[in-house]
PDB file of C-alpha atoms in Angstrom:
ATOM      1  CA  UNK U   1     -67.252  -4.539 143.304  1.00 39.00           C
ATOM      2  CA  UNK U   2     -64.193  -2.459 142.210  1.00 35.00           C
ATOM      3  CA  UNK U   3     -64.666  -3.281 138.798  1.00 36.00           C
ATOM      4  CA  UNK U   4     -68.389  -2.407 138.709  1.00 31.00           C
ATOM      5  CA  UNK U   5     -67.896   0.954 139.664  1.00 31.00           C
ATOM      6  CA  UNK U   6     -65.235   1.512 137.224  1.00 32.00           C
ATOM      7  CA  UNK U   7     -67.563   0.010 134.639  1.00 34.00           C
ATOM      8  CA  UNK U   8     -70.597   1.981 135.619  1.00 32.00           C
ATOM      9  CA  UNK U   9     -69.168   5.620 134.025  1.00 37.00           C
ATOM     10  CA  UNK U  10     -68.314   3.728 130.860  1.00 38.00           C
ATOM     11  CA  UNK U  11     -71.991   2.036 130.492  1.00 35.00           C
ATOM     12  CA  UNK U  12     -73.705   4.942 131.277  1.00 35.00           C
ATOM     13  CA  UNK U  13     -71.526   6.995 128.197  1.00 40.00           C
ATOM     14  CA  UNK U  14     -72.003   4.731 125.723  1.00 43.00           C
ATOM     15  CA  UNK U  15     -75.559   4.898 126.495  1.00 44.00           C
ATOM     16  CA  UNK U  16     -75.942   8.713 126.639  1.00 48.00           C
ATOM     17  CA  UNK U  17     -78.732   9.881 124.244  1.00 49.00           C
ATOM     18  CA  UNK U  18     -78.083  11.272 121.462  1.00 53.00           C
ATOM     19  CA  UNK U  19     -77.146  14.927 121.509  1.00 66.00           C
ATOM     20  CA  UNK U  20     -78.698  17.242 119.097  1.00 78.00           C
ATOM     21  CA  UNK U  21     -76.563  17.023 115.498  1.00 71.00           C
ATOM     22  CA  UNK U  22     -75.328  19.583 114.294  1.00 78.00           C
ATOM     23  CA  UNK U  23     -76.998  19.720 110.994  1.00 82.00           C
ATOM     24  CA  UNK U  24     -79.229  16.740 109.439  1.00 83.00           C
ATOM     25  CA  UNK U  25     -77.166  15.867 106.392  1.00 84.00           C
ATOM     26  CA  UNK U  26     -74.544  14.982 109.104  1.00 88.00           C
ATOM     27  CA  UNK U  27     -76.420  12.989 111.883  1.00 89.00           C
ATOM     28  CA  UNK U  28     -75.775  10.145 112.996  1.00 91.00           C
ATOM     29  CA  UNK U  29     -72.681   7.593 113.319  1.00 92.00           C
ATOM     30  CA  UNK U  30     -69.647   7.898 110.628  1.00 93.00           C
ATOM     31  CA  UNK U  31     -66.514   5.595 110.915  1.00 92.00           C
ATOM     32  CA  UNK U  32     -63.316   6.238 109.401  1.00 91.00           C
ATOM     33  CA  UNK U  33     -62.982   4.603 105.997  1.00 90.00           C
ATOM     34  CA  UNK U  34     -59.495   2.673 106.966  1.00 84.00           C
ATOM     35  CA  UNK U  35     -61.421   1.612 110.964  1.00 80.00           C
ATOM     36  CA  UNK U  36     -60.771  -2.259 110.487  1.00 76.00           C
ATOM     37  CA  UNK U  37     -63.641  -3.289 112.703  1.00 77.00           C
ATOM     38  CA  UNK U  38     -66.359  -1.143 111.100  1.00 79.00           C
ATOM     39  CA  UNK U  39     -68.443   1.202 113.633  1.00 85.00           C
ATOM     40  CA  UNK U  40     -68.392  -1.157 116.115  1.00 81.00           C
ATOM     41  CA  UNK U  41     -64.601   0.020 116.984  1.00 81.00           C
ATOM     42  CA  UNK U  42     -64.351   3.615 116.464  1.00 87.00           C
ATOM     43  CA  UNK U  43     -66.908   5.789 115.101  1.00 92.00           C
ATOM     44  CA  UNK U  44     -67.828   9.827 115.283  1.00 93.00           C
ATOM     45  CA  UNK U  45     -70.696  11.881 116.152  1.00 93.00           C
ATOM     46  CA  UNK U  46     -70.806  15.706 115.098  1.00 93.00           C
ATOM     47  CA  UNK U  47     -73.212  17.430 117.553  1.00 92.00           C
ATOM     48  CA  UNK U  48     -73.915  20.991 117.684  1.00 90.00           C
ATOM     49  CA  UNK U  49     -70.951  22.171 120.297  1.00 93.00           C
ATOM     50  CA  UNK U  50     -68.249  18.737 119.728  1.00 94.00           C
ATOM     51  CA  UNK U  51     -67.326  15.779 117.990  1.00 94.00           C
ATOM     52  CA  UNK U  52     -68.001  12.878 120.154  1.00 93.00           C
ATOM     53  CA  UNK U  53     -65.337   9.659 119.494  1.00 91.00           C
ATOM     54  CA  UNK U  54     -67.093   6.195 120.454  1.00 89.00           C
ATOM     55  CA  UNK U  55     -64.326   3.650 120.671  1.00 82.00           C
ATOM     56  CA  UNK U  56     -64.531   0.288 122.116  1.00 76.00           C
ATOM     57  CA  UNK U  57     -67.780   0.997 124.251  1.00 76.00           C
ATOM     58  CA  UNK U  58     -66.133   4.708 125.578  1.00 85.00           C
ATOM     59  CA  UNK U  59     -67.103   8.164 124.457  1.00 90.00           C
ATOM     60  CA  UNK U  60     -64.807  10.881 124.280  1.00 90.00           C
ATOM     61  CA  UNK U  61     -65.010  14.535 122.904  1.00 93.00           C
ATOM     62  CA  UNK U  62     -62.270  14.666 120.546  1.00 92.00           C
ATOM     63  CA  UNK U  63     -63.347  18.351 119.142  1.00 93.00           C
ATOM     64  CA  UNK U  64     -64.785  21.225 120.500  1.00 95.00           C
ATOM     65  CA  UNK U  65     -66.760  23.174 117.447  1.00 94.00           C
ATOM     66  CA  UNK U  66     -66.211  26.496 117.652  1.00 93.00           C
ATOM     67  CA  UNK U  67     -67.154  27.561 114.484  1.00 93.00           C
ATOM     68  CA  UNK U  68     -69.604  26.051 111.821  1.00 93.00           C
ATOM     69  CA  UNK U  69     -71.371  27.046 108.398  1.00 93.00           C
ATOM     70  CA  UNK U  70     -73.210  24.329 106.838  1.00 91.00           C
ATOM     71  CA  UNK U  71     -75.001  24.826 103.693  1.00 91.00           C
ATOM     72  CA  UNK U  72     -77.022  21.359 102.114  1.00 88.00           C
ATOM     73  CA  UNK U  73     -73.840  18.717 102.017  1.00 90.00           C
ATOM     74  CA  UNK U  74     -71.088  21.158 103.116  1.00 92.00           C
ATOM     75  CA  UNK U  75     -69.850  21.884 106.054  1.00 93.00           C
ATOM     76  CA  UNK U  76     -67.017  24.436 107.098  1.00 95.00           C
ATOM     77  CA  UNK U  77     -65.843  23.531 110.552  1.00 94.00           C
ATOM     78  CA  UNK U  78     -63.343  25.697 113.180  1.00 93.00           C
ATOM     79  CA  UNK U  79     -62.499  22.872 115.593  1.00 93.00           C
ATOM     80  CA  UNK U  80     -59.970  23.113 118.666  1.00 93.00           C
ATOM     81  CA  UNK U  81     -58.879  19.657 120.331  1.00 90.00           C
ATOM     82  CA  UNK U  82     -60.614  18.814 123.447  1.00 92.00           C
ATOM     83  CA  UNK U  83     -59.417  18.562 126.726  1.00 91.00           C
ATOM     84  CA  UNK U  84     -60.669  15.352 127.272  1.00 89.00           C
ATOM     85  CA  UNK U  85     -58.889  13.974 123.658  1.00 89.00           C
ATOM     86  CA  UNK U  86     -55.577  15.912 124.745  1.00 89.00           C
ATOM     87  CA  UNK U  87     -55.551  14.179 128.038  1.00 90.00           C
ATOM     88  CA  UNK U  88     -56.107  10.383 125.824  1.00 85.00           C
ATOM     89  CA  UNK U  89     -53.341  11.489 123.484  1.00 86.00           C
ATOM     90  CA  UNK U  90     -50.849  12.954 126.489  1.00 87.00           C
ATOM     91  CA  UNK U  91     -51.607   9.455 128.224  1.00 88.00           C
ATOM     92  CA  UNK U  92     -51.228   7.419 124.737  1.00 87.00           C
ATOM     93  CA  UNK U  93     -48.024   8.623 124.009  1.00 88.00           C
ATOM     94  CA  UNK U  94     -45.903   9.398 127.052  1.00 90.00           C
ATOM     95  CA  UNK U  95     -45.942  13.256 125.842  1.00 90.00           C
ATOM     96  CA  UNK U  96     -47.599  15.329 128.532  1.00 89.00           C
ATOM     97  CA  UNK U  97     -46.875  18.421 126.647  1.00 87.00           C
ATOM     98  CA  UNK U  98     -49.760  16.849 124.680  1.00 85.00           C
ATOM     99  CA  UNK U  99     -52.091  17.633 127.641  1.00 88.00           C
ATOM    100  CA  UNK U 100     -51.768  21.303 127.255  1.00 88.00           C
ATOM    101  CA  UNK U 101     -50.681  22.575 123.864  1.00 86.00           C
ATOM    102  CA  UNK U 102     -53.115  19.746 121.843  1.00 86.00           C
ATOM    103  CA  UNK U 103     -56.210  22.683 123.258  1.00 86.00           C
ATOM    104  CA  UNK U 104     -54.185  25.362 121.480  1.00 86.00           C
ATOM    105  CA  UNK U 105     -54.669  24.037 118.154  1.00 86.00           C
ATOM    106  CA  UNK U 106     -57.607  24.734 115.946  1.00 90.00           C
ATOM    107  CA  UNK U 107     -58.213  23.007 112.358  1.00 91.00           C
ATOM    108  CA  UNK U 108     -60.398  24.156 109.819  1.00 93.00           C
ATOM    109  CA  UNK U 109     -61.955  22.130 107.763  1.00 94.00           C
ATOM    110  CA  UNK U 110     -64.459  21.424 104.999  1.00 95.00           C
ATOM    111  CA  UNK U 111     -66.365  18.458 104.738  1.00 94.00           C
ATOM    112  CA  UNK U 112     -68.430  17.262 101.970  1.00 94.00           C
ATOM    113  CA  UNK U 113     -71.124  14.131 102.242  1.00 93.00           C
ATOM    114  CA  UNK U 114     -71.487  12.702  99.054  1.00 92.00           C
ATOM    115  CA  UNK U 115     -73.938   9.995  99.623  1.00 89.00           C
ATOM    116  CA  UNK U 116     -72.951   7.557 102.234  1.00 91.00           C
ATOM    117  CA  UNK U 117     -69.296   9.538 102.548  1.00 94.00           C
ATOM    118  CA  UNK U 118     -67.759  12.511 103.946  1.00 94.00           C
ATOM    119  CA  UNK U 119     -64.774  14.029 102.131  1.00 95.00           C
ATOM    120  CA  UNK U 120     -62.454  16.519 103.835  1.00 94.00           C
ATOM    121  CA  UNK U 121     -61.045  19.868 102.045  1.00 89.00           C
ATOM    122  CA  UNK U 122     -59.257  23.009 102.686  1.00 90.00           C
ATOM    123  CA  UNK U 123     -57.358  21.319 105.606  1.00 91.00           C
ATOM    124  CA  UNK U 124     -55.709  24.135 107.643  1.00 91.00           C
ATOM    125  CA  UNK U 125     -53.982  24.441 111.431  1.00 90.00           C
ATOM    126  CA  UNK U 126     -54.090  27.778 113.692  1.00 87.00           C
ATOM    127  CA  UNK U 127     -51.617  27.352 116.086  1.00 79.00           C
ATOM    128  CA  UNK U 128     -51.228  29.255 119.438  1.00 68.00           C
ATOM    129  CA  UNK U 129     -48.948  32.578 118.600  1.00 59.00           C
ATOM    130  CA  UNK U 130     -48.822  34.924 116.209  1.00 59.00           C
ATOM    131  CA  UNK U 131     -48.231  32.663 112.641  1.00 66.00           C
ATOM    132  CA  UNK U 132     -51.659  32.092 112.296  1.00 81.00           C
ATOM    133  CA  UNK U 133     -53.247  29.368 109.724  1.00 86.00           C
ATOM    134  CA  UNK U 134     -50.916  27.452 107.887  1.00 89.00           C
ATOM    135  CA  UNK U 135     -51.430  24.439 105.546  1.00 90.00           C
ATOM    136  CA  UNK U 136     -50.444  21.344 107.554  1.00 90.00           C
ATOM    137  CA  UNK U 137     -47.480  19.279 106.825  1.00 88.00           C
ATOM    138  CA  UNK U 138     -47.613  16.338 104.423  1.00 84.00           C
ATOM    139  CA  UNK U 139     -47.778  13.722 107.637  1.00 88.00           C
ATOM    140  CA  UNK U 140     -50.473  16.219 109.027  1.00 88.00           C
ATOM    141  CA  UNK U 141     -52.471  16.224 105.933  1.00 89.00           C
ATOM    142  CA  UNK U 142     -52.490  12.658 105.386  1.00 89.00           C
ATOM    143  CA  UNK U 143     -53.131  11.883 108.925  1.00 88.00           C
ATOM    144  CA  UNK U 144     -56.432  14.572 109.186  1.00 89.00           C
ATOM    145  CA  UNK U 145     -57.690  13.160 105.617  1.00 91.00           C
ATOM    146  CA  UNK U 146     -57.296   9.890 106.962  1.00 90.00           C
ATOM    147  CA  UNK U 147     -59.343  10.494 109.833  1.00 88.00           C
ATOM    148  CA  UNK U 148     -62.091  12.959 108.365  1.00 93.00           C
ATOM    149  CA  UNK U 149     -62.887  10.519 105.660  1.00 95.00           C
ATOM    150  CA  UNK U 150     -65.837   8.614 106.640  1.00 94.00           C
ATOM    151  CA  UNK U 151     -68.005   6.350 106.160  1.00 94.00           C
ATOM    152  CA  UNK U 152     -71.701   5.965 107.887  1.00 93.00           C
ATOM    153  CA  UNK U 153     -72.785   3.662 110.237  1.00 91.00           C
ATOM    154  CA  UNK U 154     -75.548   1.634 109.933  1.00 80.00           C
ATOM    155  CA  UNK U 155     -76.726   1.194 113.222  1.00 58.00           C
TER     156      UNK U 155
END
């Protein structure tokens, strides 16, 4: 019995209909090019207010949107880490710090489809204070490219 209630917020998630997207180029499922186990595993959603995160049956808001343009097969995106993501990472790591400066941070971002792929651009991070955007650092970089380029799901 214990475990069916703890399963019953997790079936009812991953079975949420769809919110509204947040432009049509842009609907639907995308996976991370490097996710070993395709879409099944790990895959993103960009609705109109977030970025939902489906991984391994759960859905998450990893991104708040708080800013978007989109013109044809660009998109220019002001995102701030979620609460619920910084609460995953804080638990992940050991770092509760995580839990309350991870909602500080905003990224812009451009993102390009090309066909069956999105490309991220123009990386930069707006930290909470007074230094404003910055270009991230190399591991930053890497890590958001790595992430924001996608694939999408056929399902």
């Amino acid at each position: 019995m214990h475990r069916l209630v703890l399963a019953a917020p997790v079936l009812l998630a991953a079975c949420a209909p769809a919110a509204e997207p947040l432009t049509p180029a842009f609907s639907g499922w995308w996976r991370p090019v490097d996710s070993r186990f395709g879409c099944e595993s790990r895959a993103f959603r960009f609705d109109r207010t977030s970025i939902q995160l489906r991984r391994d049956a759960r859905m998450i808001t990893t991104f708040d949107i708080v800013d978007a343009s989109v013109e044809q097969n660009d998109m220019r995106l002001t995102l701030r880490v979620a609460n619920e993501a910084a609460v995953l990472a804080a638990m992940e790591t050991g770092k509760q710090a995580m839990r309350t400066e991870l909602p500080k941070t905003e990224i812009v971002i451009s993102l390009q489809r090309s066909g069956g792929r999105l490309l991220p651009s123009n990386v930069l991070i707006r930290e909470d204070g007074p230094r404003g955007l910055r270009a991230p650092r190399r591991g930053e970089d890497a890590a958001m490219r790595k992430v924001f380029t996608m694939t999408a799901c056929q399902i």
